[in-house]
Short mmCIF file of C-alpha atoms in Angstrom, two decimals:
data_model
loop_
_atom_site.label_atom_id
_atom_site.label_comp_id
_atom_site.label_asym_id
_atom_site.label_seq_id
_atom_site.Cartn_x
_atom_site.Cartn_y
_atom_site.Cartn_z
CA UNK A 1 2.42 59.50 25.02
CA UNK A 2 4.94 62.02 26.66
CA UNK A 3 3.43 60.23 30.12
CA UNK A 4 4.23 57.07 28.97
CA UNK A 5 8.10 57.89 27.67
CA UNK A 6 8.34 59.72 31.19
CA UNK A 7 7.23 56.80 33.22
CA UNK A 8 9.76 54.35 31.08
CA UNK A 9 12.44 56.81 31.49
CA UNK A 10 11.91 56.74 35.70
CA UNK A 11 11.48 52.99 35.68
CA UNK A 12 14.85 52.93 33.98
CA UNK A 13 16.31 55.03 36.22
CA UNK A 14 15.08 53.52 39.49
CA UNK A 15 16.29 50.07 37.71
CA UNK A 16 19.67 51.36 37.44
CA UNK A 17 19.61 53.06 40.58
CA UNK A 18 19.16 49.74 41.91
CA UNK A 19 21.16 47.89 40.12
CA UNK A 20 24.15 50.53 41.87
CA UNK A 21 23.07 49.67 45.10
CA UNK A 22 22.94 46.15 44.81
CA UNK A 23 26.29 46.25 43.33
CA UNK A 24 28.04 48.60 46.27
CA UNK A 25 26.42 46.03 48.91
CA UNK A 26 28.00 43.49 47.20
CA UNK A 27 31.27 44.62 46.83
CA UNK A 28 31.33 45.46 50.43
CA UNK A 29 30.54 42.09 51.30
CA UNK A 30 33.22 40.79 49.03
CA UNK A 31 35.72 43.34 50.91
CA UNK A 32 34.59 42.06 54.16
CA UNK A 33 35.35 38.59 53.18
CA UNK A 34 38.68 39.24 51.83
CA UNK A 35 39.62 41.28 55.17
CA UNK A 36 38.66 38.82 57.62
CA UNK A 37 40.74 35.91 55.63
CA UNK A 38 43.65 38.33 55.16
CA UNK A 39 44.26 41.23 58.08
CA UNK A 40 42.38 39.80 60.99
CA UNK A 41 43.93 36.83 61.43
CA UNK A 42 47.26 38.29 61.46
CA UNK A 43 45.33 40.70 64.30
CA UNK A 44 44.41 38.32 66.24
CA UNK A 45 47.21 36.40 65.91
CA UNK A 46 49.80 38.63 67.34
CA UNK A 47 49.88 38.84 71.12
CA UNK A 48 52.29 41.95 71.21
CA UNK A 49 48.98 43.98 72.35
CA UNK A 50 50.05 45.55 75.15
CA UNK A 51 51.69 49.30 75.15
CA UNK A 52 54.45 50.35 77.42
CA UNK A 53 57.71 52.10 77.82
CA UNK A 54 61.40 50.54 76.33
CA UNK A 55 64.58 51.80 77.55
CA UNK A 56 67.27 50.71 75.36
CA UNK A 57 70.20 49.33 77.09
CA UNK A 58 72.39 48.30 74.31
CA UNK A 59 72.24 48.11 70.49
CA UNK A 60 74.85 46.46 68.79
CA UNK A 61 75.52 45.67 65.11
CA UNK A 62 77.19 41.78 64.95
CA UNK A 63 78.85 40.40 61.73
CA UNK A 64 76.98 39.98 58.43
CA UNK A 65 73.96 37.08 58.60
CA UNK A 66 72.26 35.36 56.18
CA UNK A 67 68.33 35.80 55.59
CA UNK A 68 66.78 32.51 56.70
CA UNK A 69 64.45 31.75 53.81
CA UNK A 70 61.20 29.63 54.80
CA UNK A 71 60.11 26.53 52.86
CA UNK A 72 59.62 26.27 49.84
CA UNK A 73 61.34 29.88 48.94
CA UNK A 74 64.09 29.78 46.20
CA UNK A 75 68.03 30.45 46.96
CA UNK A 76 67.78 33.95 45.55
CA UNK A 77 65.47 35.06 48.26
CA UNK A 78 68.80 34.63 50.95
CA UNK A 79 71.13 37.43 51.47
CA UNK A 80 73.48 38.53 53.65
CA UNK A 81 72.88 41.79 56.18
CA UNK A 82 74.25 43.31 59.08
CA UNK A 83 72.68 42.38 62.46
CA UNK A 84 71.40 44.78 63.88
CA UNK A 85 70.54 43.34 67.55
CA UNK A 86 68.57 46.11 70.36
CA UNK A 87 68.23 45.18 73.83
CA UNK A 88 65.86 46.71 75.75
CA UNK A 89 64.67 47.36 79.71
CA UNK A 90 60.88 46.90 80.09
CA UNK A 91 59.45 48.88 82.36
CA UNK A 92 56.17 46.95 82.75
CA UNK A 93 58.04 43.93 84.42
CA UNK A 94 61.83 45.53 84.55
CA UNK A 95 63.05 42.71 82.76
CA UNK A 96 66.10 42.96 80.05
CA UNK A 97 64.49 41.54 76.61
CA UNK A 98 65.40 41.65 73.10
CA UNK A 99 63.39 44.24 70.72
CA UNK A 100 62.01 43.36 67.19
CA UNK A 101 60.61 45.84 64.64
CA UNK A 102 57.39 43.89 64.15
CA UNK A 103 56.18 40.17 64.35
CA UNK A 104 57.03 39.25 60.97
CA UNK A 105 60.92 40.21 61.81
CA UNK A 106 60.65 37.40 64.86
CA UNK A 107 59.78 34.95 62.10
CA UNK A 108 62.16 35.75 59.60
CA UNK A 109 65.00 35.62 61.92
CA UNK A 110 65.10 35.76 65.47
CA UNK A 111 68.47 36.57 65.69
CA UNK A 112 68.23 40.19 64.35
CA UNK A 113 66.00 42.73 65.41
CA UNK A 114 65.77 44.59 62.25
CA UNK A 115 65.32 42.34 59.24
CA UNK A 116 65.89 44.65 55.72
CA UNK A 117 64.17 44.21 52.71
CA UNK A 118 66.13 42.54 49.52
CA UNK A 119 68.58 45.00 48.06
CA UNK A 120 71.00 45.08 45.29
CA UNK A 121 73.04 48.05 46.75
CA UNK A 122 74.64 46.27 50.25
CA UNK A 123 76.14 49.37 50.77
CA UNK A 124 72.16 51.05 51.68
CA UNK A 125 71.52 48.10 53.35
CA UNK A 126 74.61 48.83 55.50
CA UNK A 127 73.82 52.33 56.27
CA UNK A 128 70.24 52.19 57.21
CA UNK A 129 71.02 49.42 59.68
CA UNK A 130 73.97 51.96 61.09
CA UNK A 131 71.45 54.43 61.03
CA UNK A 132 68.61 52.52 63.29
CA UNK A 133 71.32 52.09 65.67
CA UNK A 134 72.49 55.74 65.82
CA UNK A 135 68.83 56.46 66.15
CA UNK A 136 67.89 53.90 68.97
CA UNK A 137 71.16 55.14 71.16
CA UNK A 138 70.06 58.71 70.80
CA UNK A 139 66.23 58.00 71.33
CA UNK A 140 66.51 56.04 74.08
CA UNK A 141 62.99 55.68 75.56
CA UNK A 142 59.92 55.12 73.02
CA UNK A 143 56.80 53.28 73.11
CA UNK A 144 56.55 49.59 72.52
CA UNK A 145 54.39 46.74 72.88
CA UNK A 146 54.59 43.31 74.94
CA UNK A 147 52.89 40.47 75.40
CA UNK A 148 50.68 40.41 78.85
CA UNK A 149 50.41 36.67 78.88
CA UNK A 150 54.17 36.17 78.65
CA UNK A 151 54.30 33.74 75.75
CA UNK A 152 56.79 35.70 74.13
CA UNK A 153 59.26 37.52 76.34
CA UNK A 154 60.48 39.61 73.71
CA UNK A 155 58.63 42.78 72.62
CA UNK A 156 57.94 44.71 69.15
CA UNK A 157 58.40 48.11 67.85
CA UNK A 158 55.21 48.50 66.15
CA UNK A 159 52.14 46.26 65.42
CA UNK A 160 51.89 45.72 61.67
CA UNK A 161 48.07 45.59 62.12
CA UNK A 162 47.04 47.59 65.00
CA UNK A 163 43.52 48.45 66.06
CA UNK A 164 43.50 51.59 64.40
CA UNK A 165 44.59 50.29 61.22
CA UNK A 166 41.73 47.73 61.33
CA UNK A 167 38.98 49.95 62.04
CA UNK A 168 40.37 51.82 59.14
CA UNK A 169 40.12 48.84 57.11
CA UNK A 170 36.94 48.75 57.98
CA UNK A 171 35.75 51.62 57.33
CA UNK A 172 35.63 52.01 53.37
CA UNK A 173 33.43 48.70 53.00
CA UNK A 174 30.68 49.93 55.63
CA UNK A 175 30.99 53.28 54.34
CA UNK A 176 30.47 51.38 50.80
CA UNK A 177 27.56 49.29 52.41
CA UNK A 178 25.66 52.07 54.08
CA UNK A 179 25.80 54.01 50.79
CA UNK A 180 24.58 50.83 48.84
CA UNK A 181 21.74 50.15 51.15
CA UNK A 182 20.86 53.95 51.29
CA UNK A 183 20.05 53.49 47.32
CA UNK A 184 18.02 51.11 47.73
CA UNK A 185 16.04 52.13 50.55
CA UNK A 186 15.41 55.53 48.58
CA UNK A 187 14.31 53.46 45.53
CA UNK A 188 12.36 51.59 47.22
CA UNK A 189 9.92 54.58 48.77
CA UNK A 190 10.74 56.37 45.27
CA UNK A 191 8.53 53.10 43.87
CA UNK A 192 6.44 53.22 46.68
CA UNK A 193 5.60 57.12 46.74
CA UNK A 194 5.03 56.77 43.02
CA UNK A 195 2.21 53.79 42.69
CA UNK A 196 1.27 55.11 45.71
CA UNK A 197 0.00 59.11 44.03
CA UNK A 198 -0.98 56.76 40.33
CA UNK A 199 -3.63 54.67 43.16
CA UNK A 200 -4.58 58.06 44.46
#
């Protein structure tokens, strides 16, 4: 009888054992999917992917600009900002270019290399911008990136998904995948082991 309990209590346990496993492998499938439709298009997208050197030749804050808002996008999404426009040499090709913080600031408006976020307070808005300038005049050499085929002539700041970060990205689902299919595998010669000594 106290066999019998003690067998139902293992199956039980292997069942729900598996169960985990099966679950973990398919979340990391499900993460997978929802990083290669999300981050690695942007990734692949961008052809900023080369590093070099910037030396900054001039940065210069113009008059107030409005936020170009992109279709569909409602009126409150346009404000106005100081622009904030960097100039840099580039000492890959020695050419005189204009610098961006990241791709998405070339989209929402060329004009400016430093494209803030939506504030109520102008006043912040103003003195961060002042700020970046201050910063760029005093640091000026620092690491940016280019495009090799010269389809954009411009270059970035930063990449807002570089190489690192998408390893990264991938590393909690095949962490969560290796750990689901470990389970399993361990179930598996747990079931195996088991019939295997009842045979014997």
């Amino acid at each position: 009888m106290l066999g019998k309990k003690l067998v139902t209590a293992q199956k039980r346990g292997e069942t729900r054992a598996l169960c985990l496993g099966l679950g973990m492998v398919a979340c990391s499938m499900m993460m997978y999917f929802f990083i290669g439709i999300t981050i690695v298009p942007f990734y692949t997208k961008s052809v900023w992917t080369t590093e070099t050197v910037c030396k900054v030749l001039k940065a210069n804050i113009k008059d107030k600009v409005f936020c170009p808002n992109s279709e569909g996008s409602e009126d409150e999404e346009i404000f106005p900002y100081p622009c904030l426009q960097v100039w840099v040499n580039l000492t890959a090709s020695g050419q005189e270019v204009m610098l961006y913080q990241t791709e998405d600031t070339l989209e929402r408006n060329p004009k400016c290399s430093y494209v803030p976020d939506k504030l109520e307070n102008s006043k912040e808005v103003k003195a961060r911008i002042e700020t970046i300038a201050s910063n760029f005049k005093k640091y000026k050499t620092f690491p940016c990136y280019y495009d090799p085929g010269g389809t954009q002539t411009n270059v970035i700041l930063s990449r807002l998904y570089p190489s690192k970060g998408l390893l990264f990205a991938f590393l909690w689902p095949t962490l969560m995948f290796t750990g689901g299919c470990l389970i399993i595998v361990l179930v598996k010669i747990n079931q195996y082991v088991s019939v295997l000594s009842a045979w014997q």
